[in-house]
mmCIF file of C-alpha atoms in Angstrom:
data_model
loop_
_atom_site.group_PDB
_atom_site.id
_atom_site.type_symbol
_atom_site.label_atom_id
_atom_site.label_comp_id
_atom_site.label_asym_id
_atom_site.label_seq_id
_atom_site.Cartn_x
_atom_site.Cartn_y
_atom_site.Cartn_z
ATOM 1 C CA MET A 1421 161.450 125.378 -16.567
ATOM 2 C CA SER A 1422 157.874 126.465 -16.977
ATOM 3 C CA ASP A 1423 154.688 127.232 -14.961
ATOM 4 C CA GLU A 1424 153.073 124.170 -16.370
ATOM 5 C CA ALA A 1425 153.561 121.236 -18.737
ATOM 6 C CA HIS A 1426 151.373 118.720 -20.462
ATOM 7 C CA ALA A 1427 151.808 115.102 -21.266
ATOM 8 C CA PHE A 1428 149.757 112.482 -23.101
ATOM 9 C CA VAL A 1429 149.857 108.774 -22.145
ATOM 10 C CA PRO A 1430 147.964 106.162 -24.132
ATOM 11 C CA GLY A 1431 145.613 103.834 -22.380
ATOM 12 C CA HIS A 1432 146.745 100.269 -22.251
ATOM 13 C CA ILE A 1433 144.779 97.089 -22.269
ATOM 14 C CA THR A 1434 146.597 94.020 -21.113
ATOM 15 C CA GLY A 1435 145.578 90.636 -22.846
ATOM 16 C CA PHE A 1436 147.778 88.383 -20.731
ATOM 17 C CA PHE A 1437 150.443 88.722 -18.082
ATOM 18 C CA THR A 1438 152.656 87.147 -15.473
ATOM 19 C CA VAL A 1439 153.535 88.342 -12.045
ATOM 20 C CA ASP A 1440 157.273 88.601 -11.565
ATOM 21 C CA ARG A 1441 158.426 89.745 -8.155
ATOM 22 C CA GLY A 1442 162.055 91.111 -7.728
ATOM 23 C CA ASP A 1443 164.034 92.375 -4.826
ATOM 24 C CA ASP A 1444 163.343 96.004 -5.730
ATOM 25 C CA PRO A 1445 160.246 97.587 -7.196
ATOM 26 C CA ILE A 1446 162.130 98.556 -10.358
ATOM 27 C CA GLU A 1447 162.967 94.847 -10.916
ATOM 28 C CA THR A 1448 159.422 93.793 -10.232
ATOM 29 C CA GLY A 1449 156.979 93.744 -13.064
ATOM 30 C CA SER A 1450 155.275 91.381 -15.500
ATOM 31 C CA ARG A 1451 155.761 89.704 -18.801
ATOM 32 C CA GLY A 1452 152.894 89.794 -21.304
ATOM 33 C CA GLY A 1453 151.197 91.582 -24.094
ATOM 34 C CA GLY A 1454 148.780 94.457 -24.610
ATOM 35 C CA LEU A 1455 147.371 97.279 -26.796
ATOM 36 C CA ALA A 1456 148.193 100.869 -26.337
ATOM 37 C CA LEU A 1457 145.208 102.935 -27.157
ATOM 38 C CA SER A 1458 144.505 106.346 -28.717
ATOM 39 C CA ASP A 1459 142.074 106.925 -25.829
ATOM 40 C CA GLY A 1460 144.428 107.842 -23.010
ATOM 41 C CA VAL A 1461 145.299 110.180 -20.205
ATOM 42 C CA SER A 1462 146.038 113.820 -20.637
ATOM 43 C CA VAL A 1463 148.017 115.233 -17.710
ATOM 44 C CA THR A 1464 148.860 118.775 -16.822
ATOM 45 C CA VAL A 1465 151.299 119.491 -14.029
ATOM 46 C CA SER A 1466 151.751 122.958 -12.479
ATOM 47 C CA ARG A 1467 153.403 124.404 -9.545
ATOM 48 C CA GLY A 1468 151.719 123.957 -6.176
ATOM 49 C CA ALA A 1469 152.604 124.402 -2.447
ATOM 50 C CA GLU A 1470 150.709 121.147 -1.832
ATOM 51 C CA THR A 1471 150.034 118.210 -4.002
ATOM 52 C CA GLU A 1472 146.440 118.256 -5.410
ATOM 53 C CA ILE A 1473 145.186 115.633 -8.018
ATOM 54 C CA THR A 1474 142.014 116.003 -10.068
ATOM 55 C CA LEU A 1475 140.640 113.558 -12.548
ATOM 56 C CA ASN A 1476 137.870 114.702 -15.012
ATOM 57 C CA GLY A 1477 137.246 117.724 -12.667
ATOM 58 C CA GLU A 1478 136.937 115.568 -9.512
ATOM 59 C CA PRO A 1479 139.532 115.493 -6.590
ATOM 60 C CA ILE A 1480 141.160 112.016 -6.366
ATOM 61 C CA GLU A 1481 143.804 110.312 -4.455
ATOM 62 C CA VAL A 1482 146.351 108.300 -6.578
ATOM 63 C CA GLU A 1483 149.170 106.680 -4.523
ATOM 64 C CA ALA A 1484 151.234 106.153 -7.657
ATOM 65 C CA VAL A 1485 151.144 109.886 -8.496
ATOM 66 C CA GLU A 1486 152.052 110.866 -4.991
ATOM 67 C CA ARG A 1487 154.937 108.428 -5.160
ATOM 68 C CA VAL A 1488 156.248 109.995 -8.308
ATOM 69 C CA LEU A 1489 156.144 113.457 -6.941
ATOM 70 C CA ASP A 1490 157.795 112.248 -3.718
ATOM 71 C CA ALA A 1491 160.534 110.580 -5.835
ATOM 72 C CA LEU A 1492 161.023 113.980 -7.710
ATOM 73 C CA ARG A 1493 161.004 115.646 -4.248
ATOM 74 C CA THR A 1494 158.292 118.184 -5.144
ATOM 75 C CA THR A 1495 154.749 119.055 -4.813
ATOM 76 C CA ALA A 1496 152.446 119.899 -7.622
ATOM 77 C CA THR A 1497 148.868 120.403 -8.930
ATOM 78 C CA VAL A 1498 148.087 117.519 -11.238
ATOM 79 C CA THR A 1499 145.051 117.946 -13.481
ATOM 80 C CA ALA A 1500 144.144 114.940 -15.666
ATOM 81 C CA GLU A 1501 141.405 114.131 -18.216
ATOM 82 C CA THR A 1502 140.514 110.812 -19.779
ATOM 83 C CA PRO A 1503 137.536 109.190 -21.440
ATOM 84 C CA LEU A 1504 138.658 105.798 -19.873
ATOM 85 C CA PRO A 1505 137.085 104.345 -16.772
ATOM 86 C CA LEU A 1506 139.282 103.972 -13.636
ATOM 87 C CA GLY A 1507 139.889 100.352 -12.371
ATOM 88 C CA SER A 1508 138.600 98.672 -15.454
ATOM 89 C CA GLY A 1509 141.700 97.488 -17.147
ATOM 90 C CA PHE A 1510 142.894 100.517 -19.123
ATOM 91 C CA GLY A 1511 146.034 101.516 -17.279
ATOM 92 C CA VAL A 1512 144.665 104.855 -16.029
ATOM 93 C CA SER A 1513 146.711 104.811 -12.811
ATOM 94 C CA GLY A 1514 149.892 103.984 -14.871
ATOM 95 C CA GLY A 1515 149.019 106.821 -17.246
ATOM 96 C CA LEU A 1516 148.572 109.240 -14.439
ATOM 97 C CA ALA A 1517 151.858 108.174 -12.934
ATOM 98 C CA LEU A 1518 153.871 108.383 -16.192
ATOM 99 C CA GLY A 1519 152.149 111.593 -17.372
ATOM 100 C CA THR A 1520 152.964 113.259 -13.984
ATOM 101 C CA ALA A 1521 156.509 112.094 -14.238
ATOM 102 C CA LEU A 1522 156.939 113.557 -17.744
ATOM 103 C CA ALA A 1523 155.210 116.774 -17.073
ATOM 104 C CA ALA A 1524 156.783 117.365 -13.687
ATOM 105 C CA ASN A 1525 160.247 116.915 -15.122
ATOM 106 C CA ALA A 1526 159.531 119.725 -17.611
ATOM 107 C CA VAL A 1527 157.938 122.074 -15.080
ATOM 108 C CA PHE A 1528 160.646 121.767 -12.415
ATOM 109 C CA GLY A 1529 163.684 121.235 -14.675
ATOM 110 C CA HIS A 1530 164.898 118.008 -13.253
ATOM 111 C CA GLY A 1531 166.699 117.201 -16.364
ATOM 112 C CA LEU A 1532 165.958 113.518 -16.251
ATOM 113 C CA SER A 1533 165.920 111.138 -19.291
ATOM 114 C CA TYR A 1534 162.875 109.342 -20.642
ATOM 115 C CA ASN A 1535 163.993 106.005 -19.367
ATOM 116 C CA GLU A 1536 164.762 107.542 -15.908
ATOM 117 C CA LEU A 1537 161.193 109.063 -15.735
ATOM 118 C CA VAL A 1538 159.580 105.676 -16.830
ATOM 119 C CA THR A 1539 161.573 104.002 -14.082
ATOM 120 C CA ILE A 1540 160.228 106.450 -11.457
ATOM 121 C CA ALA A 1541 156.695 105.869 -12.765
ATOM 122 C CA HIS A 1542 156.990 102.050 -12.957
ATOM 123 C CA GLY A 1543 158.439 101.898 -9.427
ATOM 124 C CA ALA A 1544 155.770 104.086 -8.035
ATOM 125 C CA GLU A 1545 153.031 101.982 -9.703
ATOM 126 C CA VAL A 1546 154.522 98.789 -8.424
ATOM 127 C CA GLN A 1547 154.788 100.167 -4.842
ATOM 128 C CA ALA A 1548 151.231 101.409 -4.955
ATOM 129 C CA GLY A 1549 149.942 97.974 -6.033
ATOM 130 C CA SER A 1550 148.053 99.403 -8.868
ATOM 131 C CA GLY A 1551 149.961 97.867 -11.812
ATOM 132 C CA LEU A 1552 153.020 95.828 -12.877
ATOM 133 C CA GLY A 1553 153.466 96.386 -16.605
ATOM 134 C CA ASP A 1554 151.296 99.159 -17.863
ATOM 135 C CA VAL A 1555 153.832 102.036 -17.448
ATOM 136 C CA VAL A 1556 156.534 100.405 -19.595
ATOM 137 C CA ALA A 1557 153.965 99.354 -22.206
ATOM 138 C CA GLN A 1558 152.454 102.878 -22.324
ATOM 139 C CA ALA A 1559 155.972 104.221 -22.802
ATOM 140 C CA ARG A 1560 156.421 101.943 -25.791
ATOM 141 C CA GLY A 1561 153.081 102.321 -27.522
ATOM 142 C CA GLY A 1562 151.650 100.124 -30.276
ATOM 143 C CA VAL A 1563 151.259 96.450 -29.387
ATOM 144 C CA PRO A 1564 153.939 95.887 -26.882
ATOM 145 C CA LEU A 1565 155.241 92.437 -25.882
ATOM 146 C CA ARG A 1566 157.021 92.467 -22.481
ATOM 147 C CA LEU A 1567 159.474 89.619 -22.797
ATOM 148 C CA GLU A 1568 161.280 90.489 -19.543
ATOM 149 C CA PRO A 1569 159.810 92.209 -16.452
ATOM 150 C CA GLY A 1570 160.746 95.349 -14.631
ATOM 151 C CA GLY A 1571 161.716 98.922 -15.465
ATOM 152 C CA PRO A 1572 163.719 99.992 -18.532
ATOM 153 C CA GLN A 1573 167.083 98.892 -17.193
ATOM 154 C CA PHE A 1574 165.715 95.328 -16.525
ATOM 155 C CA ASN A 1575 163.058 94.672 -19.010
ATOM 156 C CA TYR A 1576 163.085 93.665 -22.761
ATOM 157 C CA LEU A 1577 160.268 94.612 -25.067
ATOM 158 C CA ASP A 1578 159.311 93.680 -28.616
ATOM 159 C CA ALA A 1579 156.057 94.390 -30.393
ATOM 160 C CA ILE A 1580 153.567 93.169 -32.943
ATOM 161 C CA PRO A 1581 153.938 95.488 -35.960
ATOM 162 C CA ALA A 1582 150.316 96.182 -36.533
ATOM 163 C CA ARG A 1583 147.441 98.807 -36.164
ATOM 164 C CA SER A 1584 143.724 98.388 -35.851
ATOM 165 C CA ARG A 1585 140.548 100.111 -34.882
ATOM 166 C CA VAL A 1586 139.600 99.044 -31.239
ATOM 167 C CA GLU A 1587 136.212 98.884 -29.680
ATOM 168 C CA TYR A 1588 135.553 98.402 -25.937
ATOM 169 C CA VAL A 1589 132.679 97.968 -23.511
ATOM 170 C CA THR A 1590 133.144 98.152 -19.775
ATOM 171 C CA LEU A 1591 130.887 96.098 -17.499
ATOM 172 C CA GLY A 1592 132.538 96.851 -14.071
ATOM 173 C CA GLU A 1593 135.796 96.914 -12.061
ATOM 174 C CA LEU A 1594 138.263 94.387 -10.820
ATOM 175 C CA SER A 1595 140.917 95.126 -8.180
ATOM 176 C CA THR A 1596 144.532 94.737 -9.534
ATOM 177 C CA ALA A 1597 145.876 94.596 -6.016
ATOM 178 C CA ASP A 1598 143.625 91.717 -5.063
ATOM 179 C CA VAL A 1599 144.572 89.641 -8.091
ATOM 180 C CA VAL A 1600 148.262 90.156 -8.165
ATOM 181 C CA GLY A 1601 148.664 90.130 -4.358
ATOM 182 C CA GLY A 1602 147.302 86.673 -3.939
ATOM 183 C CA ASP A 1603 148.554 83.209 -5.251
ATOM 184 C CA THR A 1604 149.639 83.997 -8.812
ATOM 185 C CA GLU A 1605 151.325 80.650 -9.733
ATOM 186 C CA THR A 1606 148.439 79.389 -12.042
ATOM 187 C CA LEU A 1607 148.049 82.906 -13.495
ATOM 188 C CA THR A 1608 151.706 83.197 -14.310
ATOM 189 C CA ALA A 1609 151.944 79.746 -15.936
ATOM 190 C CA ALA A 1610 148.921 80.767 -18.138
ATOM 191 C CA GLY A 1611 150.651 84.083 -18.954
ATOM 192 C CA GLU A 1612 153.905 82.365 -19.997
ATOM 193 C CA ARG A 1613 151.931 80.059 -22.274
ATOM 194 C CA ALA A 1614 150.023 82.997 -23.824
ATOM 195 C CA LEU A 1615 153.227 85.053 -24.448
ATOM 196 C CA SER A 1616 155.115 82.074 -25.894
ATOM 197 C CA THR A 1617 152.143 81.507 -28.283
ATOM 198 C CA VAL A 1618 152.326 85.128 -29.488
ATOM 199 C CA VAL A 1619 156.125 85.348 -29.737
ATOM 200 C CA LYS A 1620 155.955 82.450 -32.096
ATOM 201 C CA GLU A 1621 153.329 84.134 -34.282
ATOM 202 C CA PRO A 1622 153.291 87.815 -33.681
ATOM 203 C CA LYS A 1623 149.940 88.716 -35.140
ATOM 204 C CA LEU A 1624 146.863 90.473 -33.789
ATOM 205 C CA SER A 1625 144.680 87.446 -34.360
ATOM 206 C CA THR A 1626 147.045 85.320 -32.402
ATOM 207 C CA PHE A 1627 147.230 87.999 -29.624
ATOM 208 C CA MET A 1628 143.323 87.918 -29.194
ATOM 209 C CA GLN A 1629 143.280 84.176 -29.211
ATOM 210 C CA ALA A 1630 145.982 83.950 -26.612
ATOM 211 C CA ALA A 1631 144.246 86.613 -24.483
ATOM 212 C CA ARG A 1632 141.026 84.589 -24.549
ATOM 213 C CA GLN A 1633 142.943 81.388 -23.622
ATOM 214 C CA PHE A 1634 144.692 83.350 -20.667
ATOM 215 C CA SER A 1635 141.481 84.554 -19.239
ATOM 216 C CA ARG A 1636 140.043 81.091 -19.081
ATOM 217 C CA GLU A 1637 143.208 79.432 -17.747
ATOM 218 C CA ALA A 1638 143.905 82.093 -15.209
ATOM 219 C CA ASP A 1639 140.300 81.814 -14.000
ATOM 220 C CA LEU A 1640 139.676 85.457 -14.574
ATOM 221 C CA LEU A 1641 136.842 85.294 -17.082
ATOM 222 C CA THR A 1642 133.509 86.253 -15.639
ATOM 223 C CA PRO A 1643 130.227 85.002 -17.025
ATOM 224 C CA GLU A 1644 129.193 88.471 -18.017
ATOM 225 C CA VAL A 1645 132.417 89.087 -20.066
ATOM 226 C CA LYS A 1646 132.253 85.475 -21.567
ATOM 227 C CA ALA A 1647 128.708 86.268 -22.828
ATOM 228 C CA VAL A 1648 129.842 89.458 -24.618
ATOM 229 C CA ILE A 1649 132.881 87.587 -26.188
ATOM 230 C CA ASP A 1650 130.590 84.948 -27.328
ATOM 231 C CA ASP A 1651 128.229 87.383 -28.882
ATOM 232 C CA VAL A 1652 131.119 88.984 -30.833
ATOM 233 C CA ALA A 1653 132.321 85.572 -31.999
ATOM 234 C CA GLU A 1654 128.767 84.731 -33.295
ATOM 235 C CA ALA A 1655 128.799 87.916 -35.297
ATOM 236 C CA GLY A 1656 132.108 87.073 -36.823
ATOM 237 C CA GLY A 1657 134.260 89.267 -34.736
ATOM 238 C CA ASP A 1658 137.305 88.911 -32.508
ATOM 239 C CA ALA A 1659 137.108 89.859 -28.770
ATOM 240 C CA ALA A 1660 138.800 89.291 -25.446
ATOM 241 C CA MET A 1661 138.763 90.295 -21.859
ATOM 242 C CA ALA A 1662 140.966 93.278 -20.719
ATOM 243 C CA MET A 1663 143.171 92.675 -17.656
ATOM 244 C CA LEU A 1664 142.264 93.570 -15.123
ATOM 245 C CA GLY A 1665 138.702 94.776 -15.463
ATOM 246 C CA GLU A 1666 135.226 93.711 -16.473
ATOM 247 C CA THR A 1667 136.023 94.992 -19.903
ATOM 248 C CA VAL A 1668 135.624 93.471 -23.391
ATOM 249 C CA VAL A 1669 137.859 94.756 -26.182
ATOM 250 C CA ALA A 1670 137.358 93.935 -29.834
ATOM 251 C CA LEU A 1671 139.246 94.609 -32.967
ATOM 252 C CA GLY A 1672 137.641 96.364 -35.925
ATOM 253 C CA THR A 1673 133.881 96.536 -35.563
ATOM 254 C CA GLY A 1674 133.411 93.445 -33.607
ATOM 255 C CA LEU A 1675 131.347 94.837 -30.776
ATOM 256 C CA SER A 1676 129.408 97.142 -32.956
ATOM 257 C CA ASP A 1677 128.560 94.248 -35.248
ATOM 258 C CA ALA A 1678 127.309 92.227 -32.258
ATOM 259 C CA GLY A 1679 124.873 95.084 -31.360
ATOM 260 C CA TYR A 1680 126.916 96.712 -28.526
ATOM 261 C CA ASP A 1681 127.054 100.476 -27.985
ATOM 262 C CA ALA A 1682 130.961 100.444 -27.843
ATOM 263 C CA ALA A 1683 133.506 103.116 -27.323
ATOM 264 C CA VAL A 1684 135.746 103.467 -30.387
ATOM 265 C CA CYS A 1685 139.529 104.227 -30.521
ATOM 266 C CA ALA A 1686 142.573 102.753 -32.189
ATOM 267 C CA ILE A 1687 145.916 101.223 -31.497
ATOM 268 C CA TYR A 1688 148.315 104.141 -30.692
ATOM 269 C CA PRO A 1689 151.952 103.486 -31.953
ATOM 270 C CA PRO A 1690 153.851 106.553 -30.502
ATOM 271 C CA GLY A 1691 153.794 105.926 -26.844
ATOM 272 C CA ALA A 1692 153.705 108.476 -23.917
ATOM 273 C CA THR A 1693 155.069 111.965 -24.736
ATOM 274 C CA ILE A 1694 155.420 115.360 -23.461
ATOM 275 C CA GLU A 1695 153.260 117.944 -25.399
ATOM 276 C CA ASP A 1696 153.834 121.614 -26.494
ATOM 277 C CA GLU A 1697 156.764 122.250 -24.289
ATOM 278 C CA GLY A 1698 158.077 125.799 -24.327
#
């Protein structure tokens, strides 16, 4: 046990997904594919009589984080920093939940395993309505393919063995709860087709193509996002929409070549981890 602990959780951009409801939040989740990013969420947990959460220096309420601490039967001060925008398809809420679980386990000496902590964070995120597959993908890192939904004891993950520079531009926000809480039959069918395409040919280029197809077939592609993707294609690049957000992600220098002032990071292979414990 210690007075505070630090965790890093990579950001996560989802290219395509399904909505798979189970009898339990731990069984509920999504199949799909995404990119874990070197731009992520750094979380510090320290002891506190009441739970307080700050993100980039500002107080914030994050239901998934509160649910994680409730599951661990503790209160804490959670301080997080990230260059990623909230609500724009980068898995920030999932990163906050998973980072809190990892760091709180170290601070309070719960003695839980990695998969147990991922399970707690995944369940909290599902119950909060802020995500279905980010947590398990952020735990894996790289280019995870979620072949079966749910937490670690239910899901099955593979990955595309590749790395790349990644650029992104954010135009606005989309509500995860609004999208996954409605009729998701068409979306899930599109996600299944996209996943099947990538499983047959696990390459980054196939991933990006499947992500573009998914955004169209799931009726999530906005005119603003489409315009940016088209600009990147005209410049010879490869871009797609990040789920769920008004965000465009491109491999290599796709956005820069198209004239956009893009943020730059990279695919992050290691996955979420506790840092400098002890």
